[in-house]
């Protein structure tokens, strides 16, 4: 039995370059331990997973971006349930690679594969970190999707803009700078228009019926290492929630470094919440992002986010990281 099954997305941002060489290196490192499957589209994912499941795979490597990881995990859970999830190994093959960075896999995917094999050869138990998933119920789809981070409003618009401009670190830094300038010189720009919606957290309706952005996550570090959340919930027991309205955004612009790297506490006005919860319902959503994957909507839709299953993710330092 091969203990490792690895899905390789050749169209993910990093994997598009020197694809054949990367595949050869990964297969050579995994050797007899691994079974590698290339997925050219989302329809290929369940086919690969069914083969892995039949083989009794206990470790699931995913070479792609955070969006690829979401597609693979959603497909796995919708096919086989969440009772016996394999250990996940996120390999940095995409644009943002937030999950890999969050669990300490900061090197390239070749380095991560070496670390995985070294751990298998020298440890009786694979070092892991636990993270919870968020179950996203969107009635446009036949099955729920599972993710680590959900974004809407300003962040949804920003991510769409980011991809349109070509993505990458330089593009992100340029757009962050441009957004900052727009916030000072053109506050009526579409980027800063609030989403008209009703928001419920753990069945309690928030007092306002519009918001600038909502970010919900089970990871500690977002893209660029941002640590925006003031409360962290234990894996499988809740998720972090950041809710922001325009009045607080305008007032707190000068505190942006603190917002991004230390997490501000909730504001008494209700215009800014930084807390945790178990269920969030948004009535009137206009599009959202799941771990970098954009889900557009021309009409208002209702979205429910619930606690999903928790899983173990390979981390060379384990919970010490």
Coordinates of C-alpha atoms in Angstrom, one line a residue:
X1 CA 0.0 0.0 0.0
X2 CA 1.2 3.5 -0.8
X3 CA 0.5 5.7 2.2
X4 CA 0.7 9.0 0.2
X5 CA -1.7 10.2 -2.5
X6 CA -0.8 13.4 -4.2
X7 CA -3.0 15.6 -6.4
X8 CA -1.1 17.9 -8.8
X9 CA -2.8 20.9 -10.4
X10 CA -0.7 21.8 -13.4
X11 CA -2.6 25.1 -14.0
X12 CA -1.9 26.5 -10.5
X13 CA 0.2 29.6 -10.7
X14 CA 3.6 28.2 -9.6
X15 CA 3.0 24.8 -11.2
X16 CA 2.5 26.4 -14.6
X17 CA 6.2 27.0 -14.8
X18 CA 8.5 24.0 -15.4
X19 CA 5.6 21.6 -14.8
X20 CA 7.3 18.5 -16.0
X21 CA 10.5 19.1 -13.9
X22 CA 8.4 19.7 -10.8
X23 CA 6.4 16.5 -11.3
X24 CA 9.6 14.4 -11.9
X25 CA 11.1 15.8 -8.7
X26 CA 8.0 15.1 -6.6
X27 CA 7.7 11.6 -7.9
X28 CA 11.4 10.9 -7.3
X29 CA 11.2 12.2 -3.7
X30 CA 8.0 10.3 -2.8
X31 CA 9.3 7.2 -4.5
X32 CA 7.5 4.0 -3.5
X33 CA 5.6 5.9 -0.8
X34 CA 3.5 8.0 -3.2
X35 CA 0.8 7.8 -5.9
X36 CA 0.7 11.0 -7.9
X37 CA -2.3 12.0 -10.0
X38 CA -2.5 15.0 -12.3
X39 CA -5.9 16.8 -12.3
X40 CA -6.5 19.0 -15.4
X41 CA -9.9 20.2 -14.2
X42 CA -12.2 19.9 -11.2
X43 CA -14.0 16.9 -12.8
X44 CA -10.7 14.9 -12.5
X45 CA -10.5 15.5 -8.7
X46 CA -13.2 12.9 -7.6
X47 CA -11.7 10.3 -10.0
X48 CA -8.3 10.7 -8.4
X49 CA -9.8 10.7 -4.9
X50 CA -11.8 7.5 -5.5
X51 CA -8.6 5.7 -6.5
X52 CA -6.8 7.0 -3.4
X53 CA -9.7 5.9 -1.2
X54 CA -9.6 2.4 -2.8
X55 CA -5.8 2.3 -2.1
X56 CA -6.3 3.2 1.5
X57 CA -4.4 6.5 1.3
X58 CA -3.7 8.0 4.8
X59 CA -1.8 11.1 3.7
X60 CA -3.2 13.4 1.0
X61 CA -0.8 15.9 -0.6
X62 CA -2.2 18.7 -2.7
X63 CA 0.0 20.6 -5.0
X64 CA -1.8 23.8 -6.1
X65 CA -3.2 26.9 -4.6
X66 CA -5.6 27.4 -1.7
X67 CA -8.5 27.2 -4.1
X68 CA -7.3 23.7 -5.3
X69 CA -7.1 22.6 -1.7
X70 CA -10.7 23.7 -1.1
X71 CA -11.9 21.8 -4.2
X72 CA -10.1 18.6 -3.2
X73 CA -11.3 18.7 0.4
X74 CA -14.9 19.6 -0.6
X75 CA -14.9 16.7 -3.1
X76 CA -13.4 14.3 -0.5
X77 CA -15.9 15.1 2.2
X78 CA -18.9 15.1 -0.2
X79 CA -17.8 11.7 -1.5
X80 CA -16.7 9.9 1.7
X81 CA -17.8 11.9 4.7
X82 CA -15.6 13.4 7.4
X83 CA -15.2 10.6 9.8
X84 CA -11.7 9.4 8.7
X85 CA -10.1 12.3 6.9
X86 CA -6.5 11.8 5.7
X87 CA -3.6 14.0 7.0
X88 CA -3.4 16.9 4.6
X89 CA -0.1 18.1 3.1
X90 CA -0.5 21.5 1.4
X91 CA 2.2 22.1 -1.2
X92 CA 2.9 25.6 -2.5
X93 CA 1.9 25.4 -6.1
X94 CA -0.5 28.4 -6.3
X95 CA -0.7 32.1 -6.0
X96 CA -1.2 32.8 -2.3
X97 CA -0.6 29.5 -0.5
X98 CA -2.0 30.7 2.8
X99 CA -2.6 27.3 4.3
X100 CA 0.9 26.1 3.7
X101 CA 2.4 29.2 5.3
X102 CA 0.0 29.0 8.2
X103 CA 1.2 25.5 9.2
X104 CA 4.9 26.3 8.7
X105 CA 5.5 24.9 5.2
X106 CA 7.1 28.1 4.0
X107 CA 9.7 26.5 1.6
X108 CA 8.9 25.4 -2.0
X109 CA 7.0 22.2 -2.5
X110 CA 10.1 20.1 -3.2
X111 CA 11.5 21.1 0.2
X112 CA 8.1 20.2 1.8
X113 CA 8.2 16.8 0.1
X114 CA 11.7 16.1 1.5
X115 CA 10.5 17.1 5.0
X116 CA 7.4 14.8 4.7
X117 CA 9.5 11.8 3.7
X118 CA 12.1 12.6 6.4
X119 CA 9.3 12.8 9.0
X120 CA 7.9 9.5 7.9
X121 CA 11.3 7.8 8.1
X122 CA 12.3 9.2 11.5
X123 CA 9.0 9.7 13.5
X124 CA 6.6 7.1 14.8
X125 CA 3.8 9.7 14.4
X126 CA 3.7 12.4 11.7
X127 CA 3.9 15.9 13.3
X128 CA 0.6 17.8 12.5
X129 CA -1.4 20.9 13.4
X130 CA -5.2 20.8 13.7
X131 CA -7.4 23.2 11.8
X132 CA -11.1 23.4 11.4
X133 CA -13.0 23.8 8.1
X134 CA -15.9 26.1 7.4
X135 CA -18.9 24.6 5.7
X136 CA -20.4 27.0 3.1
X137 CA -24.0 26.4 2.1
X138 CA -24.9 28.2 -1.1
X139 CA -28.1 26.9 -2.6
X140 CA -26.9 27.4 -6.1
X141 CA -24.7 24.3 -5.6
X142 CA -25.8 20.7 -5.1
X143 CA -23.3 20.1 -2.3
X144 CA -21.7 22.4 0.4
X145 CA -18.2 23.7 -0.2
X146 CA -15.5 23.6 2.6
X147 CA -12.9 26.3 3.1
X148 CA -10.5 27.8 5.6
X149 CA -11.3 31.4 4.8
X150 CA -14.4 33.2 3.5
X151 CA -14.3 36.9 2.3
X152 CA -16.9 39.3 0.9
X153 CA -17.4 43.0 0.3
X154 CA -14.3 45.1 -0.1
X155 CA -12.0 42.1 0.1
X156 CA -14.1 40.2 -2.6
X157 CA -13.7 43.3 -4.9
X158 CA -10.0 43.6 -4.1
X159 CA -9.3 39.9 -5.0
X160 CA -11.2 40.3 -8.3
X161 CA -9.1 43.4 -9.1
X162 CA -5.9 41.5 -8.0
X163 CA -6.5 38.6 -10.5
X164 CA -7.5 41.0 -13.3
X165 CA -4.1 42.8 -12.8
X166 CA -2.2 39.6 -13.1
X167 CA -1.8 38.5 -9.4
X168 CA 1.6 38.1 -7.6
X169 CA 3.2 39.8 -4.7
X170 CA 4.2 43.0 -6.6
X171 CA 0.6 43.3 -7.9
X172 CA -0.8 42.9 -4.4
X173 CA 1.5 45.6 -3.0
X174 CA 0.7 48.0 -5.8
X175 CA -3.0 47.5 -5.4
X176 CA -2.8 47.9 -1.6
X177 CA -1.0 51.2 -2.1
X178 CA -3.6 52.3 -4.7
X179 CA -6.5 51.3 -2.4
X180 CA -4.9 53.4 0.4
X181 CA -4.7 56.4 -1.9
X182 CA -8.3 55.9 -3.1
X183 CA -9.5 55.7 0.5
X184 CA -8.1 59.2 1.0
X185 CA -8.9 60.8 -2.3
X186 CA -11.9 59.0 -3.7
X187 CA -13.9 57.5 -0.8
X188 CA -17.0 57.1 -3.1
X189 CA -15.2 54.6 -5.3
X190 CA -17.0 51.3 -5.8
X191 CA -14.4 49.5 -3.8
X192 CA -15.7 51.2 -0.7
X193 CA -19.5 50.8 -1.3
X194 CA -21.2 48.7 1.4
X195 CA -23.1 45.5 0.7
X196 CA -26.8 45.8 1.6
X197 CA -27.5 42.7 3.6
X198 CA -28.7 41.2 6.9
X199 CA -26.1 39.4 8.9
X200 CA -26.8 36.9 11.7
X201 CA -24.1 35.5 14.0
X202 CA -25.1 32.5 16.0
X203 CA -28.8 33.4 15.2
X204 CA -28.4 36.9 16.6
X205 CA -29.2 39.6 13.9
X206 CA -26.7 42.5 13.8
X207 CA -28.3 45.9 14.1
X208 CA -27.1 47.3 10.7
X209 CA -28.2 46.2 7.3
X210 CA -25.1 46.9 5.3
X211 CA -21.4 46.2 5.7
X212 CA -18.1 47.0 4.0
X213 CA -16.6 43.6 4.5
X214 CA -16.8 40.3 6.4
X215 CA -13.8 37.9 6.8
X216 CA -14.4 34.5 8.4
X217 CA -11.5 32.1 8.9
X218 CA -10.0 29.1 10.9
X219 CA -6.4 30.0 10.1
X220 CA -4.2 32.2 12.2
X221 CA -2.3 33.9 9.4
X222 CA -3.8 35.3 6.3
X223 CA -2.0 36.4 3.1
X224 CA 1.3 38.3 3.8
X225 CA 1.2 37.0 7.4
X226 CA -1.7 39.3 8.4
X227 CA -3.1 38.4 11.8
X228 CA -6.3 40.4 11.9
X229 CA -8.4 38.3 14.2
X230 CA -8.7 39.1 17.9
X231 CA -10.3 35.8 18.8
X232 CA -9.3 32.3 17.8
X233 CA -11.6 29.3 18.2
X234 CA -10.4 25.8 18.8
X235 CA -10.4 23.6 15.7
X236 CA -13.9 22.2 15.0
X237 CA -15.5 24.4 17.6
X238 CA -15.9 27.7 15.9
X239 CA -14.2 30.3 13.6
X240 CA -12.9 33.8 13.8
X241 CA -15.1 36.6 12.5
X242 CA -14.3 40.1 11.4
X243 CA -17.2 42.4 10.5
X244 CA -16.5 46.0 9.3
X245 CA -18.7 48.9 8.3
X246 CA -17.7 52.1 6.5
X247 CA -17.9 54.5 9.5
X248 CA -15.3 52.5 11.5
X249 CA -13.1 51.9 8.4
X250 CA -12.9 55.7 7.8
X251 CA -12.1 56.4 11.4
X252 CA -9.6 53.6 11.8
X253 CA -7.5 54.1 8.6
X254 CA -4.6 55.5 10.6
X255 CA -4.6 52.2 12.7
X256 CA -4.3 50.0 9.6
X257 CA -1.0 48.4 10.7
X258 CA -2.6 47.4 14.0
X259 CA -5.7 46.0 12.2
X260 CA -3.5 43.9 9.9
X261 CA -1.0 42.5 12.3
X262 CA -2.3 42.5 15.8
X263 CA -6.1 42.5 15.6
X264 CA -8.2 45.3 17.0
X265 CA -10.9 44.6 19.6
X266 CA -14.6 45.1 18.7
X267 CA -15.9 48.6 18.7
X268 CA -18.9 49.5 21.0
X269 CA -20.7 51.2 18.1
X270 CA -21.3 47.9 16.4
X271 CA -19.5 49.1 13.3
X272 CA -16.6 46.8 13.9
X273 CA -16.8 43.3 15.3
X274 CA -13.7 41.1 15.9
X275 CA -15.0 38.0 17.5
X276 CA -15.7 34.3 17.0
X277 CA -18.8 32.2 16.3
X278 CA -20.3 28.9 15.2
X279 CA -22.8 29.9 12.5
X280 CA -23.0 33.0 10.3
X281 CA -25.9 33.7 7.9
X282 CA -25.7 36.5 5.3
X283 CA -28.9 37.5 3.5
X284 CA -28.1 39.6 0.3
X285 CA -24.5 38.5 -0.4
X286 CA -23.2 39.8 -3.8
X287 CA -20.3 37.5 -4.3
X288 CA -17.5 36.0 -2.1
X289 CA -14.1 34.4 -2.1
X290 CA -13.2 31.0 -0.7
X291 CA -9.4 30.8 -0.1
X292 CA -8.6 32.8 -3.2
X293 CA -11.3 31.2 -5.4
X294 CA -13.9 33.8 -6.6
X295 CA -17.6 33.0 -6.6
X296 CA -19.5 35.7 -8.4
X297 CA -23.2 36.5 -8.2
X298 CA -25.3 38.9 -10.3
X299 CA -28.2 38.8 -7.9
X300 CA -28.4 38.9 -4.0
X301 CA -28.0 35.4 -2.5
X302 CA -28.2 33.9 1.0
X303 CA -25.1 32.2 2.4
X304 CA -24.8 30.1 5.5
X305 CA -21.4 29.4 7.1
X306 CA -21.2 26.6 9.7
X307 CA -18.6 24.7 11.6
X308 CA -17.1 22.1 9.4
X309 CA -15.0 19.0 10.3
X310 CA -11.5 19.4 11.8
X311 CA -8.5 17.8 10.2
X312 CA -4.8 17.2 10.7
X313 CA -2.3 19.1 8.5
X314 CA 1.3 18.1 8.2
X315 CA 3.6 20.6 10.0
X316 CA 7.3 19.8 10.6
X317 CA 7.2 21.4 14.0
X318 CA 3.7 20.2 14.9
X319 CA 1.6 22.3 17.3
X320 CA 4.8 24.0 18.5
X321 CA 4.7 26.2 15.3

